[in-house]
Amino acid sequence: MSRIIPKSIERGLLGVSIPVYILLYAPLFLIAVFSFAPAPGPDHHTASLSWYHTLFHDPQVLAALRRSLQLAIISAMIGTVLGTLMGFGLNRFRPQSGSGWLFTLPSLIIYLPIIMPSLVFGISELIFFNFVHSATGLLSAGLLTMGIAHVTFQAPYVALVVFARLSGLDPNLFEASHDLYANGWKSFLYLTIPVIQPALIGGFLLAITLSIDDFTISFFTSGPGSVTLPLYIYSAIARKGGSPEINALGTMMIAAVIGIALLQYVYTRRRDRQLAVRGTT
Amino acid sequence: MPSEITSDKTKPAHAARSENMARAIRLWITAGPGLAWIILFLIVPSAILLGIGFMSNGDYGSPHLPLTLDPFKEVAGFSILGWADGNLITLLRSLVQSFIATFITVLLAYPVVFFIITRRPEIRPLLLLFVILPSWTNQVVRAYAWVELLGPRAPLSGLAQSLGLIPPNLGLMPTNFSVLIGLTYNYLPYMVVPLYAAAEKLDWSLVEAGRDLYASGPRLFWAAVFPQTLPGLLSGIILVAIPAFGDYIVPTLLGGNRVLMMGSLIASQFTETPNWPYGAALTIIMLLFTCGGLIVFRRMTKRLGGGDGAML
């Protein structure tokens, strides 16, 4: 089919695509180059790892890293539990005939956190937590309020992942477990959980990524003692407009994301190939 | 006969209704904790935000009774000092920037998508992944990368200075141009992905038929290729234009105070010098423009007859 496209147009496609690919990576590459800037000192002409050294000995950065991981893992665990239950319920308990607001309302509620602009999301949380705190003294801005907000956007994404996995399954599977006298709870524990395990792991990892990637919602729900990595970078840029140390931190975050994505790509490709081989033999 | 039909119909209908009810109850029980969480921590808070837009401003920017429309008058540009065009310009700038950014992503996405789908099937997912990958890095890091690339000390600014495009000692940032670059960079993958999904399923026999009838290149594209990619394009426009309109990080880091957009204007009402009712009123106006845009867009696509496959 690619033979349909004439050579001249093919060259045109390449002529636009290559610069686009370069532009997509140029800024990230530049940050990495800047991060190897020479150390301030006598031999200030050679590239060095000195800013990485500074980074790993900066207690503020280490504390921010610890908070980011803590926030991501705990919120992802809660988000995965709530999201799995929502995805399961939406998939298994669909109306036998017709529909009604009792069935459409839950999916509307689940989509809301996904479609709401993150700025509006963050400001709503800021106001809400502020009111609750001034009225009751509970929920002062910090890791707890950030975690609550993160769960609110993680759970719907997990629900979508689990829902998609369940939709791809044979409905007879559940009939069979029913025929074998498994009650709802047993069926959930011994059938549903094992068969959606890939979706559970995938959803959990997605929730962690969403938490670490978020800035806007974290920014409006954070308190003075809950500076996570993205907030640390933002305040450093706002204060002094960036530094080699920030470049080093940014480079490490970029490398981590690209590394994880490529690993995941290779892993799923290999598994698909194995499944394909097993299917043919 | 008639009585038999009605009894035949009501019985299963009644059974189905009670079965439906049982299912609805189970749905609400399993999904309940998550739904309660979203209602308590998002729906109630956003309702409060909307309500605050109709309240008076207190001493420290906090909302007070009585209810009033003053925040909206302030949004429209009226103050004790008379009318100013600042907010109107900010709103127009946000609309124009998001429109141009969307347009550029369309122009770039088409060649990239057709470059990818004309490769061997095995490497297509990898080429698509390389388009998406940068958007998985933190949005602050991404915007900051452009700050470094366009700042006064950066080589690109040096080039622009020597060409006389910008005055010496100034960078390409903060300008309308730098905000536009940041928005385009951020949202290009959101255009490429739906467009790719539509283009991968392209029916090439239509193109072949057109070629056999001696249609010219542009004619082939508009008649045989473009209509097939329309659903993907429409989803892409929604996915790019709406978040670009309300973006907060890019205009703040790449535009500063010089290139104010709706997102950064709203955010500053809750951070720097708080004025919650004014900020809430600005948010309501932004959401109204977003919803209005969506409705107009949907009407237009329905008239074009291509909106069936689009997301909303």
XYZ file of C-alpha atoms in Angstrom:
593
model
C 0.000 0.000 0.000
C 2.900 2.344 0.616
C 3.680 1.904 -3.084
C 0.566 3.983 -3.802
C 2.313 7.053 -2.422
C 4.597 8.664 -5.008
C 8.294 9.113 -4.223
C 8.058 12.911 -4.063
C 5.372 12.831 -1.357
C 7.254 10.143 0.541
C 10.275 12.442 0.591
C 8.027 15.265 1.820
C 6.709 13.124 4.684
C 10.261 12.280 5.686
C 11.261 15.936 5.357
C 8.655 16.967 7.952
C 8.845 13.909 10.218
C 12.594 13.935 10.850
C 12.654 17.571 12.057
C 9.579 16.854 14.221
C 11.291 13.879 15.862
C 14.431 15.975 16.403
C 12.409 18.838 17.912
C 10.608 16.422 20.248
C 13.908 15.337 21.780
C 16.101 18.439 21.358
C 14.971 20.195 24.575
C 15.321 17.032 26.657
C 18.738 16.332 25.124
C 19.866 19.897 25.823
C 18.965 19.562 29.513
C 21.105 16.417 29.687
C 24.042 18.192 28.016
C 23.775 21.153 30.401
C 23.666 18.789 33.382
C 27.231 17.658 32.663
C 28.448 21.241 32.981
C 31.894 21.587 34.536
C 32.119 22.081 38.256
C 32.913 25.551 39.582
C 36.606 25.277 40.404
C 40.097 25.030 38.901
C 39.464 22.620 36.015
C 36.314 24.257 34.685
C 36.577 23.135 31.077
C 35.802 19.436 31.185
C 32.407 17.846 31.446
C 31.774 16.388 34.868
C 29.328 14.546 37.022
C 29.795 17.051 39.825
C 26.181 18.304 39.688
C 24.933 14.761 40.138
C 27.238 14.505 43.142
C 25.766 17.716 44.586
C 22.282 16.404 43.912
C 22.760 13.173 45.837
C 24.106 15.091 48.812
C 21.353 17.705 48.880
C 19.082 16.820 51.829
C 16.218 18.873 50.318
C 16.304 16.885 47.078
C 16.514 13.565 48.901
C 13.577 14.521 51.127
C 11.560 15.582 48.063
C 12.352 12.287 46.347
C 11.262 10.324 49.414
C 7.989 12.280 49.639
C 7.295 11.792 45.909
C 7.725 8.020 46.173
C 5.726 7.818 49.401
C 2.878 9.836 47.905
C 2.895 7.916 44.619
C 2.920 4.423 46.146
C 0.344 4.969 48.903
C -2.083 6.942 46.723
C -1.698 4.382 43.916
C -2.597 1.547 46.303
C -5.811 3.247 47.445
C -6.579 4.402 43.914
C -6.132 0.862 42.566
C -8.521 -0.653 45.136
C -11.242 1.982 44.555
C -10.701 1.986 40.790
C -10.809 -1.815 40.497
C -14.104 -1.973 42.382
C -15.566 0.732 40.125
C -14.336 -0.920 36.916
C -15.637 -4.306 38.111
C -19.040 -2.940 39.120
C -19.525 -1.014 35.868
C -18.653 -4.046 33.794
C -20.450 -6.814 35.678
C -23.630 -5.045 36.729
C -24.929 -3.626 33.497
C -28.701 -3.349 32.977
C -30.288 -6.495 31.582
C -32.557 -4.380 29.405
C -32.616 -0.710 28.528
C -30.794 1.685 30.801
C -31.531 4.233 33.478
C -29.919 7.028 35.399
C -28.899 4.527 38.093
C -26.561 2.973 35.521
C -25.443 6.060 33.596
C -24.743 8.283 36.604
C -21.789 6.217 37.940
C -19.945 6.351 34.609
C -20.554 10.108 34.382
C -19.074 10.541 37.869
C -16.066 8.402 36.940
C -15.363 10.410 33.780
C -15.516 13.765 35.574
C -12.000 13.706 37.112
C -10.573 12.700 33.712
C -12.174 15.487 31.682
C -11.969 18.276 34.269
C -9.124 20.733 33.498
C -6.412 20.110 36.100
C -6.314 23.803 37.033
C -10.022 23.787 37.964
C -9.491 20.441 39.737
C -6.596 21.820 41.781
C -8.303 25.086 42.731
C -11.478 23.258 43.815
C -9.385 21.055 46.104
C -7.515 24.074 47.492
C -10.764 25.806 48.445
C -12.370 22.632 49.823
C -9.431 21.625 52.029
C -9.128 25.214 53.204
C -12.787 25.279 54.270
C -12.601 21.888 55.968
C -9.453 22.899 57.806
C -10.786 26.221 59.034
C -14.071 24.589 60.102
C -12.769 21.439 61.799
C -8.996 21.757 62.125
C -8.593 18.525 60.161
C -6.893 18.060 56.774
C -4.259 20.777 56.895
C -2.491 21.128 53.532
C 0.270 18.564 53.162
C 0.989 15.062 51.910
C -2.415 13.864 53.181
C -4.423 16.383 51.134
C -2.152 15.774 48.118
C -2.765 12.037 48.496
C -6.551 12.482 48.658
C -6.468 14.566 45.476
C -4.177 12.079 43.708
C -6.490 9.139 44.531
C -9.362 11.165 43.028
C -7.687 11.251 39.603
C -5.974 7.834 39.813
C -9.076 5.738 40.630
C -10.988 6.620 37.394
C -7.992 5.700 35.200
C -7.597 2.355 37.025
C -11.353 1.794 36.597
C -11.014 2.300 32.822
C -8.079 -0.160 32.619
C -9.920 -2.832 34.649
C -13.153 -2.244 32.731
C -11.322 -2.712 29.417
C -9.729 -5.955 30.636
C -13.068 -7.371 31.829
C -14.747 -6.404 28.528
C -12.205 -8.535 26.685
C -13.116 -11.650 28.690
C -15.602 -14.367 27.822
C -18.808 -13.691 29.833
C -19.319 -17.467 30.078
C -16.399 -17.517 32.508
C -18.582 -15.876 35.153
C -21.552 -18.090 34.306
C -19.319 -21.113 34.826
C -18.163 -19.960 38.243
C -21.804 -19.366 39.136
C -22.697 -22.875 38.002
C -19.954 -24.229 40.244
C -21.761 -22.634 43.205
C -19.258 -19.845 43.770
C -21.080 -16.958 45.418
C -20.411 -13.344 44.423
C -17.579 -12.814 46.881
C -15.827 -16.145 46.168
C -16.158 -15.578 42.445
C -14.576 -12.134 42.828
C -11.699 -13.474 44.920
C -10.846 -16.653 43.010
C -11.927 -15.792 39.478
C -12.030 -12.036 38.890
C -8.862 -11.070 40.759
C -6.652 -13.691 39.034
C -7.973 -12.985 35.529
C -7.652 -9.213 35.832
C -4.208 -9.415 37.452
C -2.418 -7.880 34.421
C -4.900 -4.979 34.510
C -4.369 -4.592 38.264
C -0.590 -4.348 37.859
C -0.944 -2.122 34.797
C -3.431 0.122 36.585
C -1.233 0.369 39.665
C 1.812 1.362 37.564
C -0.312 3.862 35.634
C -1.491 5.363 38.943
C 2.130 5.735 40.114
C 3.091 7.417 36.831
C 0.113 9.784 37.042
C 1.059 10.760 40.589
C 4.717 11.448 39.788
C 3.855 13.296 36.578
C 1.270 15.591 38.147
C 2.218 19.145 38.948
C -0.852 21.381 38.861
C -3.055 19.454 41.305
C -0.113 18.800 43.644
C 0.769 22.485 43.565
C -2.640 23.612 44.828
C -3.022 20.908 47.496
C 0.501 20.994 48.947
C 1.581 22.592 52.181
C 4.890 24.046 53.344
C 6.186 20.659 54.534
C 5.188 18.575 51.527
C 7.519 19.646 48.720
C 7.728 16.774 46.218
C 10.168 16.582 43.279
C 8.054 18.448 40.689
C 7.257 21.163 43.259
C 10.937 21.418 44.200
C 11.929 21.883 40.556
C 9.196 24.470 39.997
C 10.151 26.557 43.010
C 13.851 26.364 42.080
C 13.061 27.619 38.564
C 10.774 30.361 39.893
C 13.479 31.435 42.376
C 16.640 31.472 40.261
C 15.567 30.434 36.765
C 17.189 27.028 36.735
C 20.658 25.730 37.512
C 22.955 22.849 36.491
C 21.687 20.986 39.541
C 18.084 21.267 38.298
C 19.298 20.095 34.884
C 20.810 17.025 36.529
C 17.572 16.311 38.386
C 15.501 16.813 35.231
C 17.835 14.524 33.261
C 17.422 11.762 35.808
C 13.616 12.079 35.734
C 13.631 12.008 31.910
C 15.974 8.999 31.851
C 13.803 7.128 34.367
C 10.617 7.678 32.323
C 12.232 6.748 28.985
C 13.934 3.708 30.529
C 10.704 2.395 32.088
C 8.738 2.995 28.870
C 11.281 1.147 26.704
C 11.501 -1.766 29.170
C 7.724 -2.059 29.166
C 7.673 -1.937 25.348
C 10.266 -4.713 25.013
C 8.514 -6.800 27.675
C 5.055 -6.596 26.070
C 6.516 -7.286 22.614
C 8.290 -10.398 23.877
C 5.218 -11.622 25.731
C 3.044 -11.075 22.642
C 5.514 -13.049 20.550
C 5.594 -15.870 23.114
C 1.800 -15.968 23.188
C 1.713 -16.000 19.396
C 4.192 -18.901 19.282
C 2.250 -20.817 21.907
C -0.935 -20.194 19.958
C 0.395 -21.707 16.746
C 1.941 -24.852 18.206
C -55.757 -12.125 22.206
C -55.020 -8.533 23.280
C -55.168 -9.440 26.960
C -52.770 -12.300 26.364
C -50.298 -9.989 24.652
C -50.355 -7.452 27.467
C -49.927 -10.043 30.186
C -47.177 -11.645 28.120
C -45.407 -8.337 27.890
C -45.841 -7.036 31.413
C -44.606 -10.139 33.135
C -41.079 -10.224 31.681
C -40.940 -6.420 31.791
C -41.702 -6.497 35.470
C -39.159 -9.265 36.069
C -36.562 -7.368 34.051
C -37.250 -4.237 36.077
C -36.658 -5.954 39.405
C -33.590 -7.717 37.965
C -32.348 -4.308 36.754
C -32.968 -2.877 40.215
C -30.961 -5.679 41.839
C -28.102 -5.059 39.427
C -28.200 -1.304 40.016
C -27.961 -1.885 43.775
C -24.971 -4.201 43.317
C -23.349 -1.662 40.996
C -23.748 1.127 43.531
C -22.417 -1.100 46.341
C -19.248 -2.186 44.501
C -18.546 1.154 42.866
C -19.817 2.990 45.971
C -16.573 3.705 47.829
C -14.917 5.130 44.698
C -17.993 7.111 43.695
C -18.339 8.516 47.225
C -14.668 9.520 47.135
C -15.090 11.396 43.825
C -18.337 13.051 44.976
C -16.871 14.163 48.310
C -13.434 15.219 47.057
C -14.212 16.595 43.608
C -17.892 17.222 42.916
C -18.615 18.957 46.238
C -15.391 21.055 45.987
C -16.121 22.174 42.408
C -19.693 23.068 43.394
C -18.225 25.233 46.170
C -15.862 26.846 43.636
C -18.765 27.726 41.349
C -20.700 29.164 44.302
C -17.789 31.346 45.372
C -17.947 33.118 42.010
C -21.131 34.819 43.248
C -19.778 36.005 46.614
C -18.148 39.214 47.839
C -14.437 39.575 48.380
C -13.280 39.655 52.012
C -10.207 41.201 53.588
C -7.693 38.529 52.635
C -9.244 37.470 49.359
C -11.552 35.009 51.081
C -15.228 34.852 50.058
C -17.977 36.488 52.125
C -21.693 37.055 51.977
C -23.736 38.809 50.582
C -24.138 37.213 47.189
C -23.213 39.558 44.371
C -22.324 39.740 40.692
C -19.329 41.972 41.371
C -16.741 39.275 40.556
C -18.206 38.980 37.066
C -18.140 42.747 36.611
C -14.466 42.585 37.537
C -13.931 39.809 34.981
C -15.592 41.985 32.335
C -13.000 44.657 33.102
C -14.919 47.097 35.343
C -13.258 48.357 38.526
C -13.217 51.521 40.651
C -10.835 52.970 38.070
C -13.268 52.423 35.201
C -13.100 49.934 32.354
C -9.838 48.281 31.310
C -9.260 45.922 28.383
C -6.761 43.678 30.207
C -9.010 40.677 30.792
C -10.567 40.858 27.360
C -7.088 40.765 25.830
C -6.094 37.824 28.046
C -9.194 35.888 26.991
C -8.632 36.666 23.307
C -4.952 35.773 23.605
C -5.828 32.391 25.154
C -8.337 31.672 22.376
C -5.957 32.727 19.603
C -2.937 30.890 21.059
C -4.886 27.680 21.514
C -6.325 28.014 17.991
C -2.910 28.533 16.375
C -1.298 25.774 18.455
C -4.058 23.360 17.395
C -3.603 24.366 13.762
C 0.168 23.776 13.901
C -0.283 20.367 15.543
C -2.628 19.395 12.681
C -0.084 20.536 10.066
C 2.695 18.545 11.773
C 0.642 15.497 12.737
C -0.549 14.611 9.217
C 2.938 14.118 7.693
C 4.201 12.334 10.819
C 1.213 9.970 10.945
C 1.466 9.143 7.231
C 5.199 8.678 7.585
C 4.536 6.141 10.377
C 1.759 4.192 8.649
C 3.799 3.793 5.472
C 6.588 2.016 7.424
C 6.730 -1.747 8.030
C 3.991 -2.861 10.493
C 6.536 -4.105 13.066
C 8.224 -0.741 13.604
C 5.051 1.398 13.569
C 4.329 1.008 17.318
C 7.916 1.978 18.114
C 7.750 5.105 15.915
C 4.465 6.076 17.591
C 5.975 5.447 21.021
C 8.812 7.854 20.190
C 6.242 10.593 19.518
C 4.439 9.945 22.828
C 7.493 9.375 25.020
C 8.458 13.025 25.703
C 4.939 13.727 26.996
C 5.437 11.159 29.765
C 8.161 13.268 31.357
C 7.006 15.737 33.984
C 5.297 18.802 32.510
C 7.424 21.181 34.580
C 10.635 19.548 33.313
C 9.338 19.817 29.740
C 8.464 23.512 30.010
C 11.766 24.161 31.781
C 13.653 22.478 28.912
C 12.208 25.103 26.566
C 13.089 27.855 29.044
C 16.711 26.703 28.754
C 16.477 26.413 24.961
C 14.895 29.838 24.390
C 16.429 31.867 27.229
C 18.714 34.864 26.581
C 21.913 32.781 26.932
C 20.721 29.948 24.702
C 22.186 29.456 21.185
C 18.785 29.850 19.503
C 18.326 33.309 21.021
C 21.892 34.203 19.970
C 20.997 33.281 16.398
C 17.807 35.357 16.505
C 19.755 38.279 18.005
C 22.394 38.222 15.278
C 19.703 38.033 12.617
C 18.129 41.118 14.180
C 14.813 39.361 14.873
C 14.933 40.324 18.543
C 16.881 43.067 20.321
C 20.265 42.023 21.788
C 20.381 40.848 25.433
C 16.826 39.572 25.154
C 15.800 35.964 24.696
C 13.106 34.416 22.521
C 11.331 34.069 25.833
C 9.047 35.313 27.348
C 7.050 36.062 24.203
C 3.827 34.947 22.536
C 6.090 32.874 20.310
C 7.654 30.922 23.184
C 4.233 30.166 24.716
C 3.037 28.948 21.308
C 6.075 26.646 20.987
C 5.498 25.273 24.480
C 1.822 24.562 23.796
C 2.523 22.917 20.434
C 5.269 20.776 21.961
C 3.027 19.708 24.861
C -0.010 18.734 22.835
C 1.393 17.375 19.543
C 1.105 13.732 20.770
C -2.582 14.295 21.582
C -3.137 15.077 17.890
C -0.874 12.328 16.544
C -2.418 9.453 18.546
C -6.107 9.757 17.469
C -5.056 10.638 13.933
C -2.841 7.543 13.824
C -5.710 5.383 15.093
C -7.912 6.652 12.242
C -5.215 6.537 9.542
C -4.062 3.015 10.368
C -7.486 1.665 9.386
C -7.395 3.641 6.125
C -9.026 1.885 3.186
C -6.351 2.276 0.499
C -8.535 0.781 -2.214
C -10.350 4.132 -2.352
C -7.052 5.861 -3.098
C -6.256 3.281 -5.757
C -9.684 3.736 -7.340
C -9.155 7.484 -7.409
C -5.755 7.065 -9.025
C -7.191 4.779 -11.667
C -9.594 7.594 -12.502
C -6.630 9.977 -12.940
C -7.403 12.125 -9.883
C -4.663 14.621 -9.051
C -2.619 14.284 -5.823
C -4.432 16.978 -3.828
C -7.777 15.740 -5.140
C -6.877 12.202 -3.977
C -6.030 13.484 -0.525
C -9.175 15.576 -0.066
C -11.588 13.066 -1.596
C -10.156 9.683 -0.595
C -7.858 10.143 2.409
C -9.040 13.160 4.386
C -12.683 12.032 4.987
C -11.402 8.730 6.388
C -9.144 10.506 8.894
C -11.811 13.056 9.887
C -12.998 11.253 13.074
C -9.401 11.079 14.343
C -8.784 14.716 13.424
C -11.915 15.859 15.295
C -10.938 13.937 18.445
C -7.448 15.403 18.150
C -8.749 18.972 17.876
C -10.783 18.524 21.066
C -7.872 16.878 22.898
C -5.493 19.716 21.927
C -7.592 22.887 21.857
C -9.300 22.502 25.252
C -6.249 21.815 27.448
C -4.175 24.353 25.489
C -6.815 27.026 26.199
C -6.621 26.484 29.952
C -2.931 25.568 30.247
C -1.204 26.938 33.291
C 2.425 25.722 33.367
C 3.442 26.751 29.849
C 2.220 30.374 29.985
C 3.589 30.764 33.520
C 7.103 29.456 32.807
C 7.458 30.457 29.136
C 5.343 33.607 29.140
C 5.808 35.033 32.618
C 3.853 38.180 33.367
C 4.357 39.429 29.836
C 2.155 36.816 28.136
C -0.787 36.407 30.486
C -3.253 33.652 29.609
C -6.497 32.522 31.280
C -4.790 29.677 33.160
C -2.061 31.807 34.716
C -4.502 34.684 35.418
C -6.826 32.322 37.316
C -4.001 30.651 39.231
C -2.613 33.983 40.414
C -5.979 34.786 42.083
C -5.366 31.842 44.403
C -1.631 32.214 45.003
C 0.062 35.624 44.727
C -2.596 38.171 45.740
C -5.618 36.082 46.674
C -9.039 37.115 45.448
C -11.085 33.924 45.481
C -14.449 35.250 44.203
C -12.720 36.950 41.240
C -10.703 33.793 40.516
C -13.823 31.632 40.752
C -15.705 33.961 38.374
C -12.788 33.764 35.912
C -12.934 29.953 36.170
C -16.672 29.959 35.423
C -16.083 32.131 32.340
C -13.274 29.823 31.181
C -15.484 26.741 31.610
C -18.353 28.487 29.768
C -16.065 29.219 26.820
C -14.818 25.609 26.852
C -18.347 24.157 26.899
C -19.558 26.702 24.344
C -16.654 25.806 22.073
C -17.449 22.114 22.425
C -21.126 22.627 21.564
C -20.363 24.802 18.520
C -17.705 22.319 17.392
C -20.132 19.414 17.726
C -22.797 21.243 15.724
C -20.259 21.964 12.995
C -19.010 18.380 12.794
C -22.567 17.053 12.684
C -23.265 19.306 9.726
C -20.079 18.047 8.065
C -21.372 14.542 8.702
C -18.146 13.269 10.176
C -18.747 13.466 13.893
C -19.847 9.883 14.445
C -16.444 8.505 15.296
C -15.299 11.486 17.351
C -14.842 11.133 21.083
C -17.510 13.508 22.363
